[in-house]
mmCIF file of C-alpha atoms and ligand atoms in Angstrom:
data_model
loop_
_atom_site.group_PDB
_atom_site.id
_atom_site.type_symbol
_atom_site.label_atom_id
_atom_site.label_comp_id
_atom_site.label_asym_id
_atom_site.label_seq_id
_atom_site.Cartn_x
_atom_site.Cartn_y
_atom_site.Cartn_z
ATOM 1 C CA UNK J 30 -27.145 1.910 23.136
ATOM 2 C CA UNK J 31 -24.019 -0.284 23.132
ATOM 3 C CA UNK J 32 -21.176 0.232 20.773
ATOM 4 C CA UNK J 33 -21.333 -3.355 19.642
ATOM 5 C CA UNK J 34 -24.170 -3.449 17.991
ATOM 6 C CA UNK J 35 -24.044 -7.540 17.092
ATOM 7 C CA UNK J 36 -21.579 -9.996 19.081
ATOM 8 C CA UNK J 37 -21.403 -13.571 18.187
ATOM 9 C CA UNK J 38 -20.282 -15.861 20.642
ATOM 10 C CA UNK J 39 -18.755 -19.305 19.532
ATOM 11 C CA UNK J 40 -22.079 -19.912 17.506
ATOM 12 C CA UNK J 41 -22.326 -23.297 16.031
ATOM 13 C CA UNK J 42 -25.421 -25.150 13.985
ATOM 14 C CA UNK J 43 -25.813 -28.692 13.029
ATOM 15 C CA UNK J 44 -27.739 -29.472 10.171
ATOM 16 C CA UNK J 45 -29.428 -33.493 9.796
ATOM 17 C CA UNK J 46 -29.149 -34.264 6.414
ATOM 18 C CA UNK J 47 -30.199 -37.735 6.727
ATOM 19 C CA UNK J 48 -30.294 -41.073 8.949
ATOM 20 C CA UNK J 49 -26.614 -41.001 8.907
ATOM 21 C CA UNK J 50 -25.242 -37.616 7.892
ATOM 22 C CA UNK J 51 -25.005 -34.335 10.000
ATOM 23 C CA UNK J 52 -23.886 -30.973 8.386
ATOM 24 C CA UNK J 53 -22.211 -28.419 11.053
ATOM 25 C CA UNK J 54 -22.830 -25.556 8.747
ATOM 26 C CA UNK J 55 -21.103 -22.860 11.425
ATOM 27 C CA UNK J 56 -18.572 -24.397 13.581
ATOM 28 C CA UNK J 57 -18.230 -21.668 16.199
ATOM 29 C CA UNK J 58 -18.176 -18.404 15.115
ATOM 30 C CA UNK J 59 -17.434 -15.025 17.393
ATOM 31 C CA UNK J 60 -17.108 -11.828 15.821
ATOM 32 C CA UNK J 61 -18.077 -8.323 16.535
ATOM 33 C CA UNK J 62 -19.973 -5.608 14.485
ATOM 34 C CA UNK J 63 -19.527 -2.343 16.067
ATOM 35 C CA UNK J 64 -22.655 0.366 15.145
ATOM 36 C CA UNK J 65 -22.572 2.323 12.210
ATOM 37 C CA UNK J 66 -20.400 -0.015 10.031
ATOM 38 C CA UNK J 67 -20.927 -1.161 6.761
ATOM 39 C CA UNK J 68 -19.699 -4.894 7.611
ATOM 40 C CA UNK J 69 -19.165 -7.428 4.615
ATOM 41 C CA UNK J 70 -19.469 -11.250 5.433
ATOM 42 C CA UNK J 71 -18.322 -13.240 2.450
ATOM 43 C CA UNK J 72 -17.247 -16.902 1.752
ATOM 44 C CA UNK J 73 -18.035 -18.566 -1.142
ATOM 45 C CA UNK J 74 -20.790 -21.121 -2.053
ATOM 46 C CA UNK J 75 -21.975 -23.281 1.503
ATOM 47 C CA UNK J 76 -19.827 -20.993 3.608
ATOM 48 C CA UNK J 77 -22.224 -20.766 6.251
ATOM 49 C CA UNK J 78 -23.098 -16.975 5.645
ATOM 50 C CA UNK J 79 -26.960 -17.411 5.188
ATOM 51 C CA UNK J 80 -27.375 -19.488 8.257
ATOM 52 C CA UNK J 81 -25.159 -17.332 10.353
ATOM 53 C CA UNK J 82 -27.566 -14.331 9.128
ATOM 54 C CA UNK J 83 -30.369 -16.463 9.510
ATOM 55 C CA UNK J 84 -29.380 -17.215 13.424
ATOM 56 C CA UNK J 85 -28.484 -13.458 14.598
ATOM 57 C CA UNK J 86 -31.550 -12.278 13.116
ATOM 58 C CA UNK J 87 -33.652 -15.260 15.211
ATOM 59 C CA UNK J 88 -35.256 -16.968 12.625
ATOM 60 C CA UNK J 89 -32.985 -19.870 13.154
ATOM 61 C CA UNK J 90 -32.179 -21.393 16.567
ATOM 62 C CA UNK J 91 -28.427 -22.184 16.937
ATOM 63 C CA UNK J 92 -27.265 -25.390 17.944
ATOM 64 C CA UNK J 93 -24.970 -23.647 20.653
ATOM 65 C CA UNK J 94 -23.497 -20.749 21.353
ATOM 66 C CA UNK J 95 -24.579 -17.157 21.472
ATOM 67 C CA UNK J 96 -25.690 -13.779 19.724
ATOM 68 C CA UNK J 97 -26.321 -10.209 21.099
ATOM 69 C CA UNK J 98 -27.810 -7.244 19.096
ATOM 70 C CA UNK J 99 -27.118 -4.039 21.383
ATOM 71 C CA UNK J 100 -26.053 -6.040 24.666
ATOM 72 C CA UNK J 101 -28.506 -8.292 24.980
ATOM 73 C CA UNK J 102 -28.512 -11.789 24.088
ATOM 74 C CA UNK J 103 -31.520 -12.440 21.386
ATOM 75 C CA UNK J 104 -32.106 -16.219 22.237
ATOM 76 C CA UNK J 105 -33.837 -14.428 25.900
ATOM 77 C CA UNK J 106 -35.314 -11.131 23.826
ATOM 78 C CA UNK J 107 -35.710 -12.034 20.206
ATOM 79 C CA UNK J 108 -38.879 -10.189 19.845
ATOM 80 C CA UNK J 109 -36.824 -6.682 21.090
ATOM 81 C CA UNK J 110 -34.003 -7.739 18.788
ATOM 82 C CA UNK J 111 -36.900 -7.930 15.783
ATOM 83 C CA UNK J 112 -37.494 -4.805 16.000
ATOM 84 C CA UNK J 113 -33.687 -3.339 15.691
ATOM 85 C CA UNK J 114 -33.016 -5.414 12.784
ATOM 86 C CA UNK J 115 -34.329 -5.313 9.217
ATOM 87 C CA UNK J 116 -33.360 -8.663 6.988
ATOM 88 C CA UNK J 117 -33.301 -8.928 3.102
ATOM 89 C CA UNK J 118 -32.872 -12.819 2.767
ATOM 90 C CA UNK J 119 -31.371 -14.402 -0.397
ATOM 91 C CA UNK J 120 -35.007 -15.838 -1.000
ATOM 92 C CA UNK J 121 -37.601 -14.597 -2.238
ATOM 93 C CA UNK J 122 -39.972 -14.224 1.433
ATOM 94 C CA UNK J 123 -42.409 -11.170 -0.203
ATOM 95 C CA UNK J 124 -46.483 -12.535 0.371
ATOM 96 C CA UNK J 125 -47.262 -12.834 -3.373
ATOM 97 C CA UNK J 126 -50.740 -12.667 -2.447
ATOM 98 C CA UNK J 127 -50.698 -9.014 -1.817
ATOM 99 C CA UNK J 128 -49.771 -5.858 -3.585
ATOM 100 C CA UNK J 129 -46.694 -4.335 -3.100
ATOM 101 C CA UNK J 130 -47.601 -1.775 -1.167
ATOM 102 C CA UNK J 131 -49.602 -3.831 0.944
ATOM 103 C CA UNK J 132 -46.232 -5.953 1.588
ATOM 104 C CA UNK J 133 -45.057 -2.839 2.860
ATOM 105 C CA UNK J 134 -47.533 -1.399 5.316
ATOM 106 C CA UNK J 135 -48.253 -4.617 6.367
ATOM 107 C CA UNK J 136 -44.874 -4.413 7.725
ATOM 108 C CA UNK J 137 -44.625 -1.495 9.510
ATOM 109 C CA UNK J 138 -48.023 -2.412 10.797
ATOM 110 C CA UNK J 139 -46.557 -5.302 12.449
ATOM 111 C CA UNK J 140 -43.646 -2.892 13.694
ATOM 112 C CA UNK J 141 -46.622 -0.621 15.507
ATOM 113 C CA UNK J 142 -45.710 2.532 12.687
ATOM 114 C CA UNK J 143 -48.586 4.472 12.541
ATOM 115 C CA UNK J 144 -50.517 4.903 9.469
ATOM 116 C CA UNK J 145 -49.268 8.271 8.163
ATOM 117 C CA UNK J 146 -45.576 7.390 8.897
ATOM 118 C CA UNK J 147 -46.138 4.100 7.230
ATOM 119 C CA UNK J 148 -47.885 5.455 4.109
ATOM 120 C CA UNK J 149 -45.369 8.306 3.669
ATOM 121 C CA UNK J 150 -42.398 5.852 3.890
ATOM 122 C CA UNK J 151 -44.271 3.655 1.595
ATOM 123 C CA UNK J 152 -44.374 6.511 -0.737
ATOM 124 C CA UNK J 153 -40.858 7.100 -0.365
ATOM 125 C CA UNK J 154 -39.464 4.010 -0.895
ATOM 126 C CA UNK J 155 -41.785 2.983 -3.941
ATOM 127 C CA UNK J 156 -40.507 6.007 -5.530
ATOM 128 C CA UNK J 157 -36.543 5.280 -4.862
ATOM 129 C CA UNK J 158 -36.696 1.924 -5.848
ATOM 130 C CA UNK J 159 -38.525 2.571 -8.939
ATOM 131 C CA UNK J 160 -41.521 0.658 -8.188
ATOM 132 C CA UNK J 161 -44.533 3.122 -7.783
ATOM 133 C CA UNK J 162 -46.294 2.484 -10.888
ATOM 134 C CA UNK J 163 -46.259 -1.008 -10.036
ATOM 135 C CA UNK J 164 -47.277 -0.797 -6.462
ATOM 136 C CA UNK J 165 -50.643 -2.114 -6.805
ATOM 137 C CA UNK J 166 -50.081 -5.245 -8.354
ATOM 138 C CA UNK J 167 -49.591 -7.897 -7.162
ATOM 139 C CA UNK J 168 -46.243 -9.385 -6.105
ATOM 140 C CA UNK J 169 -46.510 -12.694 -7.651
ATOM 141 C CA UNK J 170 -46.342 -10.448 -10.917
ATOM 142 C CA UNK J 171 -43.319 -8.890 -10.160
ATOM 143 C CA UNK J 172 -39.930 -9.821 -12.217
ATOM 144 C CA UNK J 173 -36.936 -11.058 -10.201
ATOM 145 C CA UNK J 174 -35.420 -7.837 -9.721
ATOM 146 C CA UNK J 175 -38.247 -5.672 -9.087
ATOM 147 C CA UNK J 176 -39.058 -8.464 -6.103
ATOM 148 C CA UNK J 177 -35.680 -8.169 -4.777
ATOM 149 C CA UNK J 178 -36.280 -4.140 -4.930
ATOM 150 C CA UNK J 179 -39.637 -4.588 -2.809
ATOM 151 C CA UNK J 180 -37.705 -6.890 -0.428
ATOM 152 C CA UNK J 181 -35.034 -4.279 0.225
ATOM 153 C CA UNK J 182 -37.621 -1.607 0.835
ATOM 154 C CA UNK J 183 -39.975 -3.513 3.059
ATOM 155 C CA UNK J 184 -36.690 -4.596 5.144
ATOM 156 C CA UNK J 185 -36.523 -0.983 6.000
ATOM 157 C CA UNK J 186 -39.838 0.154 6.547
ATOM 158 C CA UNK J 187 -39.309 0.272 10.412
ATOM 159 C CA UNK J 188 -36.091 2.149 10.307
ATOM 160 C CA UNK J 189 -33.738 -0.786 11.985
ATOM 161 C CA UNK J 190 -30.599 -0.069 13.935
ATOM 162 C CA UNK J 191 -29.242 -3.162 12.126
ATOM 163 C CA UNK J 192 -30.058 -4.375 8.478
ATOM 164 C CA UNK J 193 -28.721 -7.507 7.489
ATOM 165 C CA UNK J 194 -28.523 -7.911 3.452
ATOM 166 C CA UNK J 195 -27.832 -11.499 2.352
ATOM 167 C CA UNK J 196 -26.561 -11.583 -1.645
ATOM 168 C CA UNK J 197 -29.154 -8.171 -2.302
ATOM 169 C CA UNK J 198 -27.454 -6.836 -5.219
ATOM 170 C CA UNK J 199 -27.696 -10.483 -6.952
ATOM 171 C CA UNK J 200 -30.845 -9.898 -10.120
ATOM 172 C CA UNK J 201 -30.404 -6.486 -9.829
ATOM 173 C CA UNK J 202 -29.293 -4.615 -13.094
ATOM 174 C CA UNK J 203 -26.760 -1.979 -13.075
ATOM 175 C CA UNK J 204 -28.605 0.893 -12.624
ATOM 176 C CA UNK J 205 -30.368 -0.497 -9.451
ATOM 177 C CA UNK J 206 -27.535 -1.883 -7.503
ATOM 178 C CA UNK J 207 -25.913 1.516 -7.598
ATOM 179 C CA UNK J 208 -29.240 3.267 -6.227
ATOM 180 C CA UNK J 209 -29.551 0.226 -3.750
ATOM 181 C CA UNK J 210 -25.762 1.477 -2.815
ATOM 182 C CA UNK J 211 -26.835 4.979 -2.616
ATOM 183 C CA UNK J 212 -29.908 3.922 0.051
ATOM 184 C CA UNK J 213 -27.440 1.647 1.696
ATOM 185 C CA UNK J 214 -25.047 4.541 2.324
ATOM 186 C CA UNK J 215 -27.526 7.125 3.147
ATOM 187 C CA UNK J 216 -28.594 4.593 5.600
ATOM 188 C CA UNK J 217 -25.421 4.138 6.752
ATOM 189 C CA UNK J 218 -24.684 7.840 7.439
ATOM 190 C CA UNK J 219 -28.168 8.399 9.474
ATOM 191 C CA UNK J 220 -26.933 5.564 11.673
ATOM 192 C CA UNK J 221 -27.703 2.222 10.508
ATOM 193 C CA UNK J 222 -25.293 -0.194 10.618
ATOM 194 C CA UNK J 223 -25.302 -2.734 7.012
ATOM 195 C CA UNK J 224 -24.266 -5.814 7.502
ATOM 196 C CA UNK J 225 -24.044 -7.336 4.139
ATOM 197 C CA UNK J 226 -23.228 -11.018 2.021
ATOM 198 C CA UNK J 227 -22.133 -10.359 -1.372
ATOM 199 C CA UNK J 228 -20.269 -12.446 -3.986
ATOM 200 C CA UNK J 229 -19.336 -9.248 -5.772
ATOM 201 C CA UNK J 230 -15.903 -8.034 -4.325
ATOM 202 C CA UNK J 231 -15.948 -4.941 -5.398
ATOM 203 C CA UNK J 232 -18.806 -3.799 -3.365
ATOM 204 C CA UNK J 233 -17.465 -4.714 -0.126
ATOM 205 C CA UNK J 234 -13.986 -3.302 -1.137
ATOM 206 C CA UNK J 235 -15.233 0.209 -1.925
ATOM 207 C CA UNK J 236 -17.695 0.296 1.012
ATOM 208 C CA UNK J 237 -17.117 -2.082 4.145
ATOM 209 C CA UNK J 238 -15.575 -0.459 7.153
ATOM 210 C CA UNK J 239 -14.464 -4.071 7.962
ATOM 211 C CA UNK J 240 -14.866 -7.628 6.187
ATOM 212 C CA UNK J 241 -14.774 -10.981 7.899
ATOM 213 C CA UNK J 242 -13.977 -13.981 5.432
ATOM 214 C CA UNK J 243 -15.627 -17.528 6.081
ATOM 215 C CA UNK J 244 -15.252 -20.946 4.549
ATOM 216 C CA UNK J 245 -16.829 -24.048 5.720
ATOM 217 C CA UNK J 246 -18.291 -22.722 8.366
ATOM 218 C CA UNK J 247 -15.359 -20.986 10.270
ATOM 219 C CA UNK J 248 -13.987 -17.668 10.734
ATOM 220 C CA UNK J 249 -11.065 -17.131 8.233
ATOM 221 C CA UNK J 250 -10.234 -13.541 8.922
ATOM 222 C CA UNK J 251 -11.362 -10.183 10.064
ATOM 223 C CA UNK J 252 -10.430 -6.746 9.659
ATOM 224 C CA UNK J 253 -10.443 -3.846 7.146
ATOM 225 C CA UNK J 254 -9.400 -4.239 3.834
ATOM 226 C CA UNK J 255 -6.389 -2.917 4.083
ATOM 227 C CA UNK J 256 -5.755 -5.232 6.654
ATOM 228 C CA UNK J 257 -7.062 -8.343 5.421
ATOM 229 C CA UNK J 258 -4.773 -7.752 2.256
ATOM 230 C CA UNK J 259 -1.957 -7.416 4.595
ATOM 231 C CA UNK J 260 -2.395 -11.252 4.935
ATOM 232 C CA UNK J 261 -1.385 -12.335 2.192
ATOM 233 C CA UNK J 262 2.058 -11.716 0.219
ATOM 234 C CA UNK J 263 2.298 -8.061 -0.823
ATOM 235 C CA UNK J 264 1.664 -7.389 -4.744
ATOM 236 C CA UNK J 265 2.215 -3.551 -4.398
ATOM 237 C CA UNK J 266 5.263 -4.217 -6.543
ATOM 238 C CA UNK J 267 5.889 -1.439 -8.790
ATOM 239 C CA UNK J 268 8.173 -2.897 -11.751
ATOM 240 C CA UNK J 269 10.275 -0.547 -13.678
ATOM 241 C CA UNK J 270 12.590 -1.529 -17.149
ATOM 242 C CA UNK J 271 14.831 1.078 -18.253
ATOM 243 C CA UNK J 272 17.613 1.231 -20.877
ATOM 244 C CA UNK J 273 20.720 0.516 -18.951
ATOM 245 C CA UNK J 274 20.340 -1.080 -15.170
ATOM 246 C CA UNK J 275 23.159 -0.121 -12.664
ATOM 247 C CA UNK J 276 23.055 -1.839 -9.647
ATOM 248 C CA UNK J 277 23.690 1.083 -7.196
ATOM 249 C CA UNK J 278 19.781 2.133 -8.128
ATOM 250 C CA UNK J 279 18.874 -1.169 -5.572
ATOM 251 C CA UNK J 280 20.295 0.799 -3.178
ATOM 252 C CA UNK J 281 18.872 4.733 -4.541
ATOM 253 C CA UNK J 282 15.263 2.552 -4.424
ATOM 254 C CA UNK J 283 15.386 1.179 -0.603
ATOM 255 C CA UNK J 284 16.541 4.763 0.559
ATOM 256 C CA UNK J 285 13.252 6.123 -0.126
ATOM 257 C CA UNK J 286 10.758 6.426 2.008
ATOM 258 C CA UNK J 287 7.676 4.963 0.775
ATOM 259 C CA UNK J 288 9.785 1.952 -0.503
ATOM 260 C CA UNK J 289 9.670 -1.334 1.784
ATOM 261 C CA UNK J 290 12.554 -3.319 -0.350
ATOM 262 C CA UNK J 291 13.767 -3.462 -3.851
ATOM 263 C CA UNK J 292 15.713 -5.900 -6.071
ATOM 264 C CA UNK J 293 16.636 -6.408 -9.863
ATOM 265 C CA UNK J 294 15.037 -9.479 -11.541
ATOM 266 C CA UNK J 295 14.880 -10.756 -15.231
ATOM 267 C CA UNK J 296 16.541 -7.248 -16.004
ATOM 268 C CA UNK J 297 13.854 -5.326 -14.064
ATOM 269 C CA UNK J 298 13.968 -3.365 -11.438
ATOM 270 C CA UNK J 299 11.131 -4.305 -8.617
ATOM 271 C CA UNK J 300 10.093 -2.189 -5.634
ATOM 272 C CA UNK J 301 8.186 -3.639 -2.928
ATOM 273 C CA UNK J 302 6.158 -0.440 -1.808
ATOM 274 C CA UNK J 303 5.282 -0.127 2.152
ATOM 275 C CA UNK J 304 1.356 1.174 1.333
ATOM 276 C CA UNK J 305 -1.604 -0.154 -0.052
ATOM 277 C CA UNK J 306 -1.842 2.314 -2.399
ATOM 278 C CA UNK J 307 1.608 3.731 -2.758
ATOM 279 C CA UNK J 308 2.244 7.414 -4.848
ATOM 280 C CA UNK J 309 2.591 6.610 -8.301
ATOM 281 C CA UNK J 310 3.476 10.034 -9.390
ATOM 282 C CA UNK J 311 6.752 10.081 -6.720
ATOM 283 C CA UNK J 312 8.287 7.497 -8.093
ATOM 284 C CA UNK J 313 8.034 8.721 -11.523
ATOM 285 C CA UNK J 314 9.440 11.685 -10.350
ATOM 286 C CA UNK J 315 12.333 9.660 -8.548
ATOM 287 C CA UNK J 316 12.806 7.558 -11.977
ATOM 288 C CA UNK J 317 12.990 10.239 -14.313
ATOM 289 C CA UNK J 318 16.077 11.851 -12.154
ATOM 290 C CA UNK J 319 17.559 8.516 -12.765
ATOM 291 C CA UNK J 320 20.487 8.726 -15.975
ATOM 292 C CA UNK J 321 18.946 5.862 -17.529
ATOM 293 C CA UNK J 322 15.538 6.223 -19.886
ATOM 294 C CA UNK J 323 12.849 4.604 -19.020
ATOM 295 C CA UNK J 324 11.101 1.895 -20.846
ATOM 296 C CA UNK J 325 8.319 0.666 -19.027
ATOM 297 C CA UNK J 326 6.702 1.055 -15.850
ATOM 298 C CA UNK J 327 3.516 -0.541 -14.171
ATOM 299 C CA UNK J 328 1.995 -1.179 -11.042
ATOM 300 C CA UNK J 329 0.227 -4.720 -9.644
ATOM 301 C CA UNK J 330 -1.710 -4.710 -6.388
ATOM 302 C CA UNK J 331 -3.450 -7.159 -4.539
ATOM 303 C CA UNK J 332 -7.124 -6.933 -4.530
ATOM 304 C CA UNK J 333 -9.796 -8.313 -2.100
ATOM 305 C CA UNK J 334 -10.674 -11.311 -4.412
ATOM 306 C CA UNK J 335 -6.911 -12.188 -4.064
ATOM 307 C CA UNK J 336 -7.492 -12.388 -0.257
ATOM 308 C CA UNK J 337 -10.418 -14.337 -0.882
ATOM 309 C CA UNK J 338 -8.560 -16.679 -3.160
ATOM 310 C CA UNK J 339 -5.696 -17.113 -0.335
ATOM 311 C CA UNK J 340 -7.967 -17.483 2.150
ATOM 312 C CA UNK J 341 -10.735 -20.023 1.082
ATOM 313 C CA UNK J 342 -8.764 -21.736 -1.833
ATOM 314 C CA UNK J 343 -12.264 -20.323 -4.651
ATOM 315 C CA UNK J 344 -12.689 -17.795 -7.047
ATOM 316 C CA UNK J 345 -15.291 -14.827 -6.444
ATOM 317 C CA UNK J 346 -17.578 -13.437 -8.566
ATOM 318 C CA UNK J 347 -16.153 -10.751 -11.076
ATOM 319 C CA UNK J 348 -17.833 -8.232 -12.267
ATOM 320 C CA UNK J 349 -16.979 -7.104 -15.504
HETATM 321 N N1 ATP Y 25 -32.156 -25.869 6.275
HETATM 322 C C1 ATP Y 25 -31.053 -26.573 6.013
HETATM 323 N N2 ATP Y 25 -31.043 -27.911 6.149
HETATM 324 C C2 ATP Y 25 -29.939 -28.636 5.907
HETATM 325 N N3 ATP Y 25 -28.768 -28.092 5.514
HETATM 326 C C3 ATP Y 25 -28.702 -26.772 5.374
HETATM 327 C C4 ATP Y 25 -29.840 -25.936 5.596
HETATM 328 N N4 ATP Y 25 -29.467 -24.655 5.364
HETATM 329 C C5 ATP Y 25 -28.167 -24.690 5.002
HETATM 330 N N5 ATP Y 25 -27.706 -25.966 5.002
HETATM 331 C C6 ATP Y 25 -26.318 -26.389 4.708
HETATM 332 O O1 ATP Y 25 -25.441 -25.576 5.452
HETATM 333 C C7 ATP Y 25 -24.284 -25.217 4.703
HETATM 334 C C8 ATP Y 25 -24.161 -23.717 4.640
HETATM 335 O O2 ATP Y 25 -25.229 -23.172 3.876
HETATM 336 P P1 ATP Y 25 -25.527 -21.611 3.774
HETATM 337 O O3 ATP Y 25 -26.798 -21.453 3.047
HETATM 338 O O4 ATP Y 25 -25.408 -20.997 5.116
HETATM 339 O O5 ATP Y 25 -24.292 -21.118 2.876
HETATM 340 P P2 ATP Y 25 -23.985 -19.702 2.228
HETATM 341 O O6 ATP Y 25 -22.628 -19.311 2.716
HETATM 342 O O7 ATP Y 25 -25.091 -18.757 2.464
HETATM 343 O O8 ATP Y 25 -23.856 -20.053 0.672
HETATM 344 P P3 ATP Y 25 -24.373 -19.273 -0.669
HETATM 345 O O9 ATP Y 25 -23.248 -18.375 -1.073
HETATM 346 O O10 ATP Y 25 -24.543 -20.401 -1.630
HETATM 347 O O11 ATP Y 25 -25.637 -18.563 -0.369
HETATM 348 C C9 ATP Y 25 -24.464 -25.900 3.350
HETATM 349 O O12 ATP Y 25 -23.743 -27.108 3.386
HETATM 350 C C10 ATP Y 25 -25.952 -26.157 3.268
HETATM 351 O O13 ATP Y 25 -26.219 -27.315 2.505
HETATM 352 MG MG1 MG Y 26 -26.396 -17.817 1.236
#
């Protein structure tokens, strides 16, 4: 067992649109996912995130470059790398032709799991995701969400080391991306590492370990999210307006510790705070000592979708 779980190495693919056209969706891409993280890949529309996933779990053959799950390179071994990684694609890729459950143990048939193992995981999993009632019909019955539901459950049938989730909480109501989450950390904390697309910022946010940003087909950034917002100009401006401004609280504001720099502007005083998430609740403290009452007070911080914005120039998805 490596530490690195996935390594990308300059990984590039060409697309042929037509006579005269080429597309090089990924332009050479190396990045590391180290086991046990929860990673987040996002990039907006075209980004190249699907057909990155699509290479480094070998069902697309890069036009150069190359990929290793655990240390060895999956272009030599992609049928050990199948069975250490479990893929929810953004399409729909269930056999409609068979029952749910039979999309399941047909699975973990394929994986070798014997027949208990596979029925009691079956079981299981019908059961989390809400599905058991259903899970003798037949798949081309099933409603968007309760196919993307089947697709997440089947992807994990075989217990990968890796599980690669392109878009998955995309059709899924409220209720059932937060139990998705749930699995997803569970997973997580048994080992598995998540390596997950999402449009929805504030999943990746509260969850990834690290996040790597891409945008027409390059690597933009990589890091934590702390880090990543540390790229782009700091918001964690706390802005204060009281009833009579002296200039020597400039220099009470920049004495304190947690405080990076501070100025007065437009009659209000600003303090540019040194952490992500600086204590609120000490600065009151240090305002209300100040011979001046206060007026107003409020805090702005930058979120991932501003480092999104910064880095790929698009909006992402909010979700209200
Ligand atoms: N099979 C294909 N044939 C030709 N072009 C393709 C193919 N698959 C993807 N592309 C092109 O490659 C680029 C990247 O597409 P990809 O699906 O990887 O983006 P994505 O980041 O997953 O976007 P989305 O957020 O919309 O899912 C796009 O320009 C797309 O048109
Ligand atoms: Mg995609």
């Amino acid at each position: 067992m490596t530490e690195i779980i996935l390594s990308t190495e300059n990984l590039k693919k060409s697309f042929v649109m037509s006579k005269t056209r080429k597309v090089e969706a990924v332009k050479g891409i190396s990045f590391d996912v180290k086991r046990g993280e929860v990673f987040g890949f996002l990039g907006p529309n075209g980004a190249g995130k699907s057909t990155t996933i699509s290479m480094v779990t070998t069902q697309l053959k890069p036009t150069s470059g190359n990929i290793f799950i655990d240390g060895k390179s999956i272009l030599e071994s992609p049928a050990m790398a199948r069975r250490k990684i479990g893929v929810v694609a953004q399409h729909n890729n269930l056999d409609r032709g068979l029952t749910a459950r039979e999309n399941l143990i047909y699975h973990a048939k394929y994986f070798g799991i014997d027949d208990k193992t596979a029925n009691k995981r079956a079981d299981e999993y019908l059961e989390k995701f809400g599905l058991t009632d259903r899970q003798n019909d037949y798949v081309k019955s099933y409603s968007g969400g309760m196919a993307q539901r089947l697709k997440i459950a089947r992807a994990i049938m075989h217990n990968p080391e890796i599980l690669f989730l392109d878009e998955p909480t995309t059709g899924l109501d409220p209720s059932y991306r937060a139990i998705l989450w749930e699995q997803m950390l569970a997973l997580n904390k048994t080992g598995t590492t998540i390596f997950l697309t999402t449009h929805y910022m504030e999943e990746p946010e509260q969850l990834a370990d690290r996040i790597a940003i891409v945008d027409q087909g390059e690597l933009k950034a990589i890091g934590t999210v702390d880090e990543l917002k540390a790229l782009i100009p700091s918001k964690n401006i706390i802005s204060i307006k009281l009833a009579r401004l002296d200039p020597k609280f400039v220099d009470q504001a920049k004495a304190l510790p947690e405080v990076k720099n501070a100025t007065i502007t437009n009659d209000v005083l600003l303090l540019y705070m040194k952490e992500n998430k600086p204590d609120f609740n000490r600065i009151l403290e240090w305002v209300n000592k100040l011979d001046s009452p206060l007026q107003n007070i409020s805090l702005s911080a930058s979120s991932l979708d501003d480092v999104f914005v910064h880095l790929t120039g698009k909006g992402s998805v909010k979700n209200d």
